[in-house]
Coordinates of C-alpha atoms in Angstrom, one line a residue:
Chain S
M202 CA 0.0 0.0 0.0
S203 CA 1.4 3.4 -1.0
A204 CA 1.9 6.1 1.6
K205 CA -0.9 8.5 2.5
Q206 CA -0.3 12.2 2.0
V207 CA -1.8 14.6 4.4
H208 CA -2.9 18.0 3.2
E209 CA -4.6 21.1 4.6
V210 CA -7.2 22.5 2.3
V211 CA -8.5 26.0 2.8
I212 CA -11.8 26.8 1.0
E213 CA -13.7 30.1 0.8
A214 CA -17.2 29.7 -0.5
N215 CA -20.7 31.1 -0.6
N216 CA -22.3 30.5 2.8
T217 CA -25.2 28.5 1.6
L218 CA -27.1 26.2 3.9
E219 CA -25.7 23.1 2.3
I220 CA -22.1 24.2 1.6
L221 CA -20.5 21.9 4.2
E222 CA -22.4 18.9 2.8
R223 CA -21.2 19.8 -0.7
V224 CA -17.6 20.0 0.3
L225 CA -17.6 17.0 2.5
R226 CA -19.4 14.9 -0.1
V227 CA -16.8 15.6 -2.7
I228 CA -13.9 14.9 -0.2
R229 CA -15.4 11.5 0.8
H230 CA -16.5 10.4 -2.7
R231 CA -13.1 11.2 -4.3
G232 CA -11.3 9.1 -1.8
F233 CA -10.1 11.4 1.0
R234 CA -10.6 11.1 4.8
V235 CA -11.1 14.1 7.0
S236 CA -9.0 14.3 10.2
C237 CA -9.7 17.9 11.2
M238 CA -12.1 20.5 10.2
N239 CA -13.0 24.1 11.1
A240 CA -15.6 26.3 9.4
V241 CA -16.0 30.0 10.2
Q242 CA -18.5 32.4 8.8
M243 CA -16.7 35.4 7.3
N244 CA -17.4 39.0 8.3
D245 CA -20.0 39.7 5.7
C246 CA -22.0 36.5 6.6
N247 CA -22.3 35.7 2.9
N248 CA -19.1 33.7 2.8
I249 CA -17.6 30.9 4.8
K250 CA -14.0 29.8 5.3
I251 CA -13.5 26.1 5.7
T252 CA -10.1 24.7 6.8
V253 CA -10.0 20.9 6.5
T254 CA -7.2 18.4 6.9
V255 CA -7.5 15.4 4.6
S256 CA -5.5 12.3 3.9
S257 CA -5.4 9.8 1.0
E258 CA -3.3 7.6 -1.1
R259 CA -4.7 9.5 -4.1
G260 CA -3.1 12.6 -5.5
I261 CA -4.4 15.9 -4.0
D262 CA -4.6 17.4 -7.4
L263 CA -7.7 15.2 -8.1
L264 CA -9.5 16.6 -5.1
Y265 CA -8.3 20.2 -5.7
K266 CA -9.8 20.2 -9.2
Q267 CA -13.1 18.7 -8.0
L268 CA -13.5 21.2 -5.2
D269 CA -12.5 24.0 -7.6
K270 CA -15.3 23.0 -9.9
L271 CA -18.0 23.5 -7.2
F272 CA -20.1 26.6 -8.2
D273 CA -20.1 28.0 -4.6
V274 CA -16.3 27.7 -4.1
S275 CA -14.6 31.0 -4.7
K276 CA -11.1 30.5 -3.4
L277 CA -9.0 27.4 -2.7
S278 CA -5.5 26.6 -1.5
V279 CA -3.7 23.5 -0.5
R280 CA -0.7 22.9 1.7
H281 CA 1.1 19.6 2.2
I282 CA 1.4 18.7 5.8
T283 CA 3.0 15.3 6.1
T284 CA 3.3 11.7 4.7
I285 CA 2.0 8.8 6.8
Chain B
M707 CA -47.1 38.7 -10.2
K708 CA -46.9 35.3 -8.5
A709 CA -43.5 33.6 -8.4
T710 CA -44.8 30.8 -10.7
E711 CA -45.8 33.3 -13.4
F712 CA -42.4 34.8 -13.1
I713 CA -40.8 31.3 -13.5
V714 CA -42.7 30.7 -16.7
N715 CA -41.7 34.2 -18.0
A716 CA -38.1 33.5 -17.1
L717 CA -38.2 30.2 -19.0
R718 CA -39.5 32.0 -22.0
K719 CA -36.7 34.6 -21.7
Q720 CA -34.2 31.7 -21.7
G721 CA -35.7 30.6 -25.0
V722 CA -37.5 27.6 -23.5
N723 CA -40.7 26.7 -25.4
Q724 CA -41.0 23.1 -24.5
V725 CA -40.8 21.5 -21.0
F726 CA -41.5 17.9 -19.8
G727 CA -43.0 16.8 -16.6
Y728 CA -45.7 15.4 -14.4
P729 CA -47.9 17.4 -12.0
G730 CA -48.6 16.7 -8.3
G731 CA -49.5 18.5 -5.0
A732 CA -46.5 20.6 -4.2
I733 CA -45.9 21.7 -7.8
M734 CA -49.5 22.6 -8.6
P735 CA -48.9 26.4 -8.5
L736 CA -46.3 26.1 -11.2
Y737 CA -48.6 23.9 -13.3
D738 CA -51.3 26.5 -12.9
A739 CA -49.0 29.1 -14.4
L740 CA -48.1 26.7 -17.2
Y741 CA -51.8 26.3 -18.0
D742 CA -51.8 29.4 -20.1
G743 CA -48.2 30.5 -19.8
G744 CA -47.2 30.0 -23.4
V745 CA -44.7 27.2 -22.9
A746 CA -45.6 23.8 -24.3
H747 CA -45.6 21.0 -21.8
L748 CA -45.3 17.3 -22.6
L749 CA -47.0 15.0 -20.1
A750 CA -45.0 11.8 -19.6
R751 CA -46.5 8.9 -17.7
H752 CA -43.8 8.7 -15.1
E753 CA -41.3 11.4 -13.9
Q754 CA -38.4 9.2 -15.0
G755 CA -40.0 9.3 -18.5
A756 CA -40.2 13.1 -18.3
I757 CA -36.6 13.6 -17.4
M758 CA -35.4 11.1 -20.0
A759 CA -37.5 12.9 -22.6
A760 CA -35.9 16.2 -21.5
L761 CA -32.5 14.6 -21.9
G762 CA -33.4 13.4 -25.4
Y763 CA -34.6 16.8 -26.2
A764 CA -31.4 18.4 -25.0
R765 CA -29.1 15.9 -26.8
A766 CA -30.9 15.8 -30.1
G767 CA -31.6 19.6 -30.3
A768 CA -28.5 21.0 -28.7
R769 CA -30.4 23.0 -26.1
V770 CA -31.3 22.8 -22.5
G771 CA -33.9 20.2 -21.4
V772 CA -36.3 21.3 -18.7
C773 CA -38.4 19.0 -16.6
I774 CA -40.8 19.5 -13.7
A775 CA -41.9 17.2 -11.0
T776 CA -43.6 17.4 -7.6
S777 CA -42.1 16.8 -4.2
G778 CA -41.3 13.5 -2.6
P779 CA -41.8 10.5 -5.0
G780 CA -42.0 12.9 -8.0
A781 CA -38.6 14.3 -7.2
T782 CA -37.0 10.9 -6.4
N783 CA -38.2 9.6 -9.7
L784 CA -36.0 12.2 -11.4
V785 CA -32.9 11.0 -9.7
T786 CA -31.9 8.4 -12.3
G787 CA -32.3 11.0 -15.0
L788 CA -30.2 13.5 -13.1
A789 CA -27.4 10.9 -12.7
E790 CA -27.7 10.0 -16.3
A791 CA -27.3 13.7 -17.2
M792 CA -24.3 14.0 -14.9
A793 CA -22.6 10.9 -16.4
D794 CA -23.2 12.0 -20.0
S795 CA -22.8 15.7 -19.5
I796 CA -26.3 16.7 -20.7
P797 CA -27.6 20.2 -19.9
V798 CA -30.9 19.9 -18.0
V799 CA -32.7 22.1 -15.5
A800 CA -35.1 20.2 -13.2
F801 CA -37.7 22.1 -11.2
T802 CA -39.2 20.2 -8.2
G803 CA -42.0 21.3 -5.9
Q804 CA -41.2 21.1 -2.2
V805 CA -43.5 21.1 0.8
P806 CA -44.1 24.6 2.3
S807 CA -41.1 26.2 3.9
A808 CA -42.4 26.0 7.4
L809 CA -43.1 22.2 7.0
I810 CA -39.6 21.3 5.7
G811 CA -37.9 19.0 8.1
V812 CA -41.0 17.8 10.0
D813 CA -41.6 14.7 7.8
T814 CA -44.5 16.2 5.9
F815 CA -46.6 14.2 3.4
Q816 CA -44.5 13.8 0.2
E817 CA -41.5 15.5 1.7
V818 CA -38.0 14.4 0.8
D819 CA -34.7 16.3 1.0
I820 CA -34.2 16.2 -2.7
L821 CA -31.4 18.7 -2.6
G822 CA -29.4 16.6 -0.1
M823 CA -30.3 13.5 -2.1
T824 CA -29.0 14.8 -5.4
L825 CA -25.8 16.6 -4.3
S826 CA -23.9 13.8 -6.0
C827 CA -25.8 13.7 -9.2
T828 CA -26.2 17.4 -10.1
K829 CA -23.7 19.9 -11.2
H830 CA -25.4 22.4 -8.8
S831 CA -28.7 22.7 -7.0
F832 CA -30.8 25.3 -5.3
L833 CA -33.4 25.4 -2.6
V834 CA -35.3 28.6 -3.1
E835 CA -35.8 30.4 0.2
D836 CA -37.0 33.8 -1.1
Q837 CA -39.1 34.2 -4.3
N838 CA -37.1 37.3 -5.2
D839 CA -34.0 35.2 -5.6
L840 CA -35.7 33.3 -8.5
D841 CA -34.5 35.8 -11.1
R842 CA -30.8 35.2 -10.1
I843 CA -31.3 31.4 -9.5
I844 CA -32.9 30.6 -12.8
A845 CA -30.2 32.6 -14.7
E846 CA -27.5 30.9 -12.8
A847 CA -29.1 27.5 -13.3
F848 CA -29.1 27.8 -17.1
T849 CA -25.6 29.2 -17.2
I850 CA -24.3 26.4 -15.0
A851 CA -26.1 23.7 -17.0
T852 CA -24.7 24.9 -20.3
T853 CA -21.2 26.2 -19.7
G854 CA -17.9 24.4 -19.4
R855 CA -18.8 20.7 -19.2
P856 CA -22.6 20.7 -19.4
G857 CA -24.7 19.0 -16.7
P858 CA -27.9 18.9 -14.6
V859 CA -29.1 21.6 -12.3
L860 CA -31.9 21.2 -9.8
I861 CA -34.2 24.0 -8.5
D862 CA -36.3 22.9 -5.5
I863 CA -39.2 25.4 -4.8
P864 CA -41.4 25.2 -1.7
K865 CA -45.1 25.6 -2.4
D866 CA -45.4 28.8 -0.4
I867 CA -42.6 30.4 -2.4
Q868 CA -44.3 29.4 -5.6
L869 CA -47.5 31.2 -4.4
A870 CA -45.7 34.3 -3.1
E871 CA -45.9 37.7 -4.9
M872 CA -42.7 39.0 -6.6
A873 CA -41.3 42.4 -5.7
S874 CA -40.3 42.8 -9.3
E875 CA -41.7 41.4 -12.5
T876 CA -38.5 42.0 -14.5
V877 CA -36.5 39.1 -15.7
S878 CA -32.9 40.1 -15.8
E879 CA -30.6 39.6 -18.8
L880 CA -28.3 36.7 -18.6
P881 CA -25.0 37.7 -17.1
A882 CA -22.1 37.9 -19.5
L883 CA -19.9 34.9 -19.3
P884 CA -16.3 35.3 -18.6
P885 CA -14.3 34.4 -21.7
L886 CA -12.8 30.9 -21.8
D887 CA -9.1 30.7 -21.3
G888 CA -7.4 31.2 -24.6
L889 CA -4.6 29.0 -26.0
V890 CA -1.3 28.9 -24.1
D891 CA 1.5 29.0 -26.7
E892 CA 3.8 26.7 -24.7
E893 CA 1.0 24.0 -24.4
V894 CA 0.2 24.2 -28.1
A895 CA 3.9 24.0 -29.0
A896 CA 4.3 20.9 -26.8
A897 CA 1.3 19.2 -28.3
R898 CA 2.5 20.0 -31.8
A899 CA 5.9 18.7 -31.0
L900 CA 4.4 15.4 -29.9
L901 CA 2.3 15.1 -33.0
H902 CA 5.2 16.0 -35.2
A903 CA 7.4 13.3 -33.7
A904 CA 4.7 10.5 -33.7
K905 CA 4.9 7.6 -36.0
K906 CA 1.8 5.8 -34.9
P907 CA -0.7 8.5 -33.7
V908 CA -4.4 7.8 -33.1
L909 CA -7.1 10.4 -32.6
Y910 CA -9.4 9.2 -29.8
V911 CA -12.7 11.1 -30.2
G912 CA -15.2 11.5 -27.4
G913 CA -18.6 13.0 -26.7
G914 CA -17.1 16.3 -25.8
V915 CA -16.6 17.1 -29.5
G916 CA -20.3 17.2 -30.3
M917 CA -21.1 19.1 -27.1
A918 CA -18.4 21.7 -27.9
N919 CA -20.1 22.1 -31.3
A920 CA -16.6 21.2 -32.7
V921 CA -17.5 18.6 -35.3
P922 CA -16.4 20.8 -38.2
E923 CA -13.1 21.6 -36.5
L924 CA -12.5 17.9 -35.7
R925 CA -13.1 16.9 -39.3
E926 CA -10.9 19.6 -40.6
L927 CA -8.1 18.5 -38.3
A928 CA -8.6 14.8 -39.2
A929 CA -8.4 15.8 -42.9
A930 CA -5.2 17.8 -42.4
L931 CA -3.5 15.1 -40.3
D932 CA -5.0 12.2 -42.3
I933 CA -4.8 10.2 -39.1
P934 CA -6.3 7.0 -37.9
M935 CA -9.3 7.7 -35.6
V936 CA -11.3 5.8 -33.0
S937 CA -14.5 6.9 -31.2
T938 CA -16.1 6.4 -27.9
L939 CA -19.8 5.5 -27.8
K940 CA -20.8 9.1 -27.2
G941 CA -18.3 10.3 -29.8
I942 CA -19.9 8.3 -32.6
G943 CA -21.0 10.6 -35.5
S944 CA -18.3 13.2 -34.7
A945 CA -15.7 11.8 -37.0
D946 CA -16.6 11.5 -40.6
P947 CA -17.6 7.8 -40.9
E948 CA -16.4 7.9 -44.6
H949 CA -12.9 8.9 -43.6
P950 CA -10.6 6.1 -44.8
Y951 CA -8.8 5.9 -41.5
Y952 CA -11.9 6.0 -39.2
L953 CA -11.8 2.7 -37.4
G954 CA -15.0 2.9 -35.4
M955 CA -15.7 2.5 -31.7
L956 CA -13.0 1.3 -29.3
G957 CA -13.3 -0.4 -26.0
M958 CA -15.1 -3.4 -24.5
H959 CA -17.2 -4.0 -27.6
G960 CA -15.1 -1.9 -29.9
L961 CA -14.1 -2.9 -33.4
K962 CA -11.0 -5.0 -33.5
A963 CA -9.0 -2.6 -35.7
A964 CA -9.9 0.3 -33.4
N965 CA -8.6 -1.5 -30.3
L966 CA -5.5 -2.9 -32.0
A967 CA -4.6 0.5 -33.4
V968 CA -4.8 2.1 -30.0
Q969 CA -2.8 -0.7 -28.4
E970 CA -0.1 -0.2 -31.0
S971 CA -0.1 3.6 -31.1
D972 CA 2.7 5.8 -29.9
L973 CA 0.5 8.9 -29.4
L974 CA -3.1 9.2 -28.4
I975 CA -4.8 12.5 -28.9
A976 CA -7.8 12.3 -26.7
V977 CA -10.4 14.9 -27.7
G978 CA -13.4 15.4 -25.4
A979 CA -12.9 11.9 -24.0
R980 CA -12.2 10.7 -20.4
F981 CA -10.5 7.3 -20.5
D982 CA -13.6 5.6 -19.2
D983 CA -13.2 2.0 -18.0
R984 CA -15.4 0.7 -20.8
V985 CA -12.9 2.3 -23.2
T986 CA -9.6 1.3 -21.6
G987 CA -10.2 -2.2 -20.3
K988 CA -7.2 -3.0 -18.1
L989 CA -6.0 0.6 -17.5
D990 CA -2.4 -0.1 -17.0
E991 CA -2.1 -2.0 -20.2
F992 CA -4.2 0.5 -22.3
A993 CA -2.2 2.0 -25.2
P994 CA 1.0 1.0 -23.3
H995 CA 3.4 2.6 -25.8
A996 CA 1.5 5.8 -26.3
K997 CA 2.2 9.3 -25.1
V998 CA -1.0 11.3 -24.5
I999 CA -2.3 14.7 -25.5
H1000 CA -5.5 15.2 -23.6
L1001 CA -7.9 17.9 -24.8
D1002 CA -11.0 18.4 -22.5
I1003 CA -12.9 21.4 -21.2
D1004 CA -13.1 19.8 -17.8
A1005 CA -9.6 19.9 -16.2
C1006 CA -10.8 17.3 -13.6
E1007 CA -10.5 14.6 -16.4
H1008 CA -6.8 15.4 -16.9
N1009 CA -4.5 12.9 -15.2
K1010 CA -7.4 11.3 -13.4
L1011 CA -7.0 7.9 -15.0
R1012 CA -4.2 8.3 -17.5
V1013 CA -1.3 10.7 -17.1
A1014 CA -1.1 13.1 -20.0
N1015 CA 2.1 14.4 -21.5
V1016 CA 0.2 17.5 -22.6
A1017 CA -3.2 18.4 -21.1
I1018 CA -5.1 21.3 -22.4
S1019 CA -8.4 22.6 -20.9
T1020 CA -10.0 25.0 -23.4
D1021 CA -12.7 25.2 -26.0
L1022 CA -12.1 22.4 -28.6
K1023 CA -13.1 24.9 -31.3
L1024 CA -9.9 26.8 -30.4
I1025 CA -7.4 24.1 -29.9
L1026 CA -8.3 21.7 -32.7
P1027 CA -7.4 24.1 -35.5
A1028 CA -4.1 24.9 -33.8
L1029 CA -2.9 21.3 -34.2
K1030 CA -3.2 21.1 -38.0
M1031 CA -0.1 19.9 -39.7
S1032 CA 1.1 17.4 -42.2
L1033 CA 2.2 14.1 -40.7
D1034 CA 4.8 11.7 -42.1
I1035 CA 3.0 8.5 -41.2
A1036 CA 2.3 6.7 -44.4
P1037 CA 3.3 3.2 -43.2
W1038 CA 1.1 3.6 -40.1
R1039 CA -1.9 4.7 -42.3
L1040 CA -1.4 1.7 -44.5
H1041 CA -1.1 -0.7 -41.5
T1042 CA -4.3 0.6 -39.9
L1043 CA -6.2 0.4 -43.2
E1044 CA -5.1 -3.2 -43.7
M1045 CA -6.3 -4.0 -40.2
K1046 CA -9.6 -2.3 -40.9
V1047 CA -10.2 -4.3 -44.0
A1048 CA -9.0 -7.6 -42.6
T1049 CA -11.2 -7.3 -39.5
A1050 CA -14.3 -5.9 -41.0
F1051 CA -17.6 -7.3 -39.8
R1052 CA -19.1 -10.1 -41.9
Y1053 CA -22.8 -10.3 -42.4
D1054 CA -23.1 -13.6 -44.2
H1055 CA -25.0 -15.1 -41.3
P1056 CA -26.3 -18.6 -42.1
G1057 CA -29.8 -19.8 -41.7
I1058 CA -33.2 -18.2 -41.8
A1059 CA -33.2 -16.6 -38.3
I1060 CA -32.8 -12.8 -38.2
Y1061 CA -29.3 -11.6 -37.5
A1062 CA -29.5 -8.4 -35.5
P1063 CA -26.3 -6.8 -36.8
L1064 CA -27.4 -7.3 -40.4
L1065 CA -30.8 -5.9 -39.7
L1066 CA -29.3 -2.8 -38.1
K1067 CA -26.9 -2.3 -41.0
Q1068 CA -29.9 -2.6 -43.4
L1069 CA -31.9 -0.2 -41.3
S1070 CA -29.1 2.3 -41.2
A1071 CA -28.8 2.3 -45.0
R1072 CA -32.6 2.8 -45.4
L1073 CA -33.1 5.7 -43.0
P1074 CA -33.4 9.2 -44.6
E1075 CA -30.6 11.6 -44.0
D1076 CA -32.4 13.5 -41.3
H1077 CA -33.0 10.8 -38.7
L1078 CA -32.1 10.2 -35.1
V1079 CA -31.7 6.9 -33.2
A1080 CA -32.3 6.6 -29.5
C1081 CA -31.0 3.4 -27.9
D1082 CA -31.6 1.6 -24.8
V1083 CA -28.9 -0.3 -23.0
G1084 CA -27.6 -3.8 -23.6
Q1085 CA -26.7 -6.0 -26.6
H1086 CA -28.8 -4.0 -29.1
Q1087 CA -27.0 -0.8 -28.0
M1088 CA -23.6 -2.3 -28.8
W1089 CA -24.9 -3.7 -32.1
T1090 CA -26.2 -0.2 -33.0
A1091 CA -22.9 1.4 -32.2
Q1092 CA -21.1 -1.3 -34.2
H1093 CA -23.3 -1.7 -37.2
M1094 CA -25.2 1.5 -37.9
T1095 CA -23.6 4.6 -39.4
F1096 CA -24.0 8.1 -38.0
T1097 CA -22.9 11.3 -39.6
Q1098 CA -23.6 13.6 -36.6
P1099 CA -23.2 12.9 -32.9
E1100 CA -26.7 14.3 -32.1
N1101 CA -28.2 11.5 -34.3
L1102 CA -27.3 8.8 -31.9
L1103 CA -28.7 9.1 -28.4
S1104 CA -27.4 6.4 -26.1
S1105 CA -27.0 6.2 -22.4
A1106 CA -23.3 5.8 -22.4
G1107 CA -21.7 6.6 -19.0
F1108 CA -24.6 5.7 -16.8
G1109 CA -26.0 2.8 -18.8
T1110 CA -29.6 3.5 -18.0
M1111 CA -32.0 0.8 -19.2
G1112 CA -35.3 2.6 -20.0
F1113 CA -33.5 5.6 -21.6
G1114 CA -34.4 5.0 -25.2
L1115 CA -38.2 5.2 -25.5
P1116 CA -38.6 8.5 -23.6
A1117 CA -35.4 10.0 -25.0
A1118 CA -36.9 9.5 -28.4
V1119 CA -40.1 11.3 -27.3
G1120 CA -38.0 14.4 -26.4
A1121 CA -35.8 14.1 -29.5
A1122 CA -38.8 13.9 -31.7
L1123 CA -40.1 17.2 -30.3
A1124 CA -36.6 18.8 -30.6
R1125 CA -36.2 17.7 -34.2
P1126 CA -39.7 17.4 -35.8
D1127 CA -38.3 17.0 -39.3
A1128 CA -36.1 14.0 -38.4
V1129 CA -37.3 10.4 -38.4
P1130 CA -37.1 9.3 -34.8
V1131 CA -36.1 5.7 -34.3
V1132 CA -35.8 3.7 -31.1
I1133 CA -33.6 0.6 -31.0
T1134 CA -34.5 -1.2 -27.8
G1135 CA -34.4 -4.6 -26.2
D1136 CA -37.1 -6.7 -24.4
G1137 CA -35.4 -6.0 -21.1
S1138 CA -34.9 -2.2 -21.5
I1139 CA -38.3 -1.3 -23.1
M1140 CA -40.2 -2.6 -20.1
M1141 CA -38.4 -0.1 -17.8
N1142 CA -40.3 2.8 -19.3
I1143 CA -43.0 1.0 -21.3
Q1144 CA -45.6 3.5 -20.1
E1145 CA -44.2 6.0 -22.5
L1146 CA -45.9 4.2 -25.4
A1147 CA -49.0 6.1 -24.1
T1148 CA -47.1 9.4 -24.3
I1149 CA -46.1 8.7 -27.9
N1150 CA -49.7 8.0 -28.7
R1151 CA -51.0 11.1 -26.8
A1152 CA -48.5 13.4 -28.5
K1153 CA -48.9 11.7 -31.9
L1154 CA -45.2 11.4 -32.4
P1155 CA -44.0 9.3 -35.4
V1156 CA -41.5 7.3 -33.4
K1157 CA -40.4 4.0 -35.1
I1158 CA -39.7 1.5 -32.4
V1159 CA -37.5 -1.5 -33.3
L1160 CA -37.5 -4.0 -30.5
I1161 CA -34.8 -6.6 -30.7
D1162 CA -36.3 -9.4 -28.6
N1163 CA -34.2 -12.4 -27.5
Q1164 CA -36.5 -13.1 -24.6
R1165 CA -33.5 -12.6 -22.4
L1166 CA -31.7 -9.9 -20.5
G1167 CA -29.2 -10.4 -23.3
M1168 CA -26.0 -8.7 -22.2
V1169 CA -26.2 -10.2 -18.7
R1170 CA -27.1 -13.5 -20.1
Q1171 CA -24.0 -13.3 -22.4
W1172 CA -21.8 -12.6 -19.4
Q1173 CA -23.4 -15.5 -17.5
T1174 CA -22.7 -17.8 -20.4
L1175 CA -19.1 -16.7 -20.7
F1176 CA -18.0 -15.9 -17.2
F1177 CA -20.6 -17.5 -14.7
D1178 CA -20.7 -21.1 -16.0
G1179 CA -23.9 -20.6 -17.9
R1180 CA -26.0 -20.1 -14.7
L1181 CA -28.7 -17.9 -16.1
S1182 CA -29.8 -16.3 -12.9
Q1183 CA -32.9 -14.1 -13.5
T1184 CA -32.2 -13.3 -17.1
I1185 CA -34.8 -15.5 -18.9
L1186 CA -37.7 -13.4 -20.1
D1187 CA -39.6 -16.0 -22.1
D1188 CA -42.8 -14.8 -20.5
N1189 CA -42.6 -11.4 -22.0
P1190 CA -45.9 -9.7 -22.8
D1191 CA -47.3 -9.7 -26.4
F1192 CA -45.4 -6.6 -27.4
V1193 CA -47.4 -5.9 -30.6
A1194 CA -50.7 -6.2 -28.7
L1195 CA -49.3 -4.0 -26.0
A1196 CA -48.3 -1.3 -28.5
A1197 CA -51.7 -1.7 -30.2
A1198 CA -53.4 -1.1 -26.8
C1199 CA -51.6 2.2 -26.8
G1200 CA -52.7 3.0 -30.3
I1201 CA -49.5 2.1 -32.1
P1202 CA -49.6 -0.3 -35.0
G1203 CA -46.9 -2.9 -35.5
E1204 CA -45.9 -6.4 -36.5
T1205 CA -43.6 -9.2 -35.5
V1206 CA -40.8 -10.6 -37.8
V1207 CA -39.0 -13.8 -37.1
V1208 CA -37.1 -14.7 -40.3
K1209 CA -34.7 -12.8 -42.5
E1210 CA -36.9 -12.5 -45.5
Q1211 CA -39.6 -10.7 -43.5
V1212 CA -37.2 -7.9 -42.5
Q1213 CA -37.1 -5.7 -45.6
P1214 CA -40.9 -5.7 -46.3
A1215 CA -41.5 -4.9 -42.6
M1216 CA -39.0 -2.0 -42.8
D1217 CA -40.9 -0.8 -45.8
R1218 CA -44.1 -0.6 -43.9
M1219 CA -42.5 0.9 -40.8
L1220 CA -40.7 3.7 -42.8
A1221 CA -43.8 4.4 -44.9
S1222 CA -46.1 4.8 -42.0
D1223 CA -47.0 8.3 -41.0
G1224 CA -47.2 7.8 -37.3
A1225 CA -45.6 5.6 -34.7
Y1226 CA -44.8 2.0 -35.6
F1227 CA -43.7 -1.0 -33.5
L1228 CA -41.4 -3.5 -35.2
H1229 CA -41.0 -6.5 -33.0
V1230 CA -37.9 -8.5 -34.1
Q1231 CA -37.5 -12.0 -32.7
I1232 CA -33.9 -13.2 -32.6
S1233 CA -32.1 -16.2 -31.2
E1234 CA -31.5 -16.0 -27.5
Q1235 CA -28.0 -17.3 -28.2
E1236 CA -26.7 -14.3 -30.1
N1237 CA -23.8 -12.6 -28.5
V1238 CA -22.0 -9.3 -29.0
W1239 CA -18.6 -9.7 -30.5
P1240 CA -15.8 -8.7 -30.1
L1241 CA -15.7 -8.6 -26.4
V1242 CA -12.8 -7.7 -24.2
P1243 CA -13.1 -9.8 -21.1
P1244 CA -12.6 -8.3 -17.6
G1245 CA -9.0 -8.0 -16.5
V1246 CA -7.2 -8.1 -19.8
N1247 CA -6.1 -5.5 -22.2
N1248 CA -8.0 -4.4 -25.3
G1249 CA -5.7 -6.4 -27.6
E1250 CA -7.0 -9.7 -26.1
M1251 CA -10.6 -9.5 -27.2
L1252 CA -12.8 -12.6 -27.7
E1253 CA -14.1 -13.0 -31.2
Q1254 CA -16.2 -16.2 -31.2
Y1255 CA -18.8 -15.7 -33.8
D1256 CA -22.3 -16.9 -33.3
E1257 CA -23.2 -20.4 -34.0
C1258 CA -26.9 -19.9 -34.0

């Protein structure tokens, strides 16, 4: 089994009622596991910042592009944390 | 103005003059607005039929399909169609009624969380919380459905919101779209360098070509390169079928020459295609010697299954002309042509029983130029892809990525409305047609001239074939020898028809079917032992296809 990579993904998105479900669904379905998550409504209440730590044997690029494709996601960044 | 009147006005502003659906409690206000709203509505006999019709309308007519259903079971009956649209990238906007806002979440009659349920099978979705958001939401829904890689969008509207008064009656103009990324010189140069160096290149054509409206650009590129081409199921009709180096469909039931050419190739140019498992077979042995240029509007497809040497995400209409050049590949052209000739299908089937591939080849030759074929899923679908000829991708509607039995009949309903001058044909099987058989009544109600060709082997044929080949012939739940009398069933829905059982009956029956003004039901009985060949078995590469020809 190949090593798992751990990444921190920071997402800024429209603060719709279902935004957490949308993001978490994509993370799960595309083969990533969440180990830590924080979601904070931004100052204008219309946007939300989600910081999530994910791990997978799959390349983070696959997840990045799927999250980037979500209509509500406006800003996205990824940082490699560690290899396990 | 009530919100529902606004919705109908907004639809008209979007250019929608035909919708598909089925009424019910929570969507009654919208149906009241449709009563005299100036938008035609086709009543299907099941919500799944309605959304499949909307998909057929979208695919055949190159426009957005719109369907409408009520809450709860009406909404859940749309789910298969939404998933179908997601898999095959079909632009559709679905409106569902929802229970009143105050009753959401208290397990109301016919309540279901359809937004939550469809997160995975829509490109985007909306639950309308304020009627004054409808202007923005409808504009966004149509934009999302049609731009980039097309797909399904759901708008769920609580009943109280439908009945609410709008603050403004004005439907906004569609927002201007940001321009697509242009060509990147370095990427184009890298792709051209790979092409220039290739000795055995193959153009691998997918459904994205037709959806990008890039068939002319593809054909001009193919003519300039004079290059061997293969097609996915959804790509059929994009490449010119008369091109000497067009080798046909590749993949699990692909043509032998197409699969062998790809396996031998040193460069694959994937155009609007996504390396689907039914195309690649054993992925790590697919085109093992080939470098890859991957052209697709959806960057998510790049490097997902096959790493590309050059990946370009832009409008195919821009990138295809930029790749024109002259290639020095004469020996490769000759080799692929020899393979194409040597492995061509044979139609000299012995005996009097009807041979479905021959029948489909004959039917293809007899259809007028303006026709469309809607398929179901199974053996007949693969025979259609193998043995019929299509000159435009919108002429073959097939559930490719999702493989939805029951797609064909309602898809033809929608397609017939989108293209009233085309002859609409359904090729279906005795398993598939029963999955949306109720739409025979829709065809009769709408007086649509749909020609239905049912290839009946009294089996769930594709599963039966696999049971015969890979499950020791244990025919578990695939024998359908107690099928209904299909011709009588069609007649009960006002559709004339006939049954043919031997070869010599086929041409006269086709005469009657094609000469009929209205719908027609041609019931074709074939041997239950017929198989689809070639077949790439599971776990091997596409060069190791089975080719056992039928003994029946």
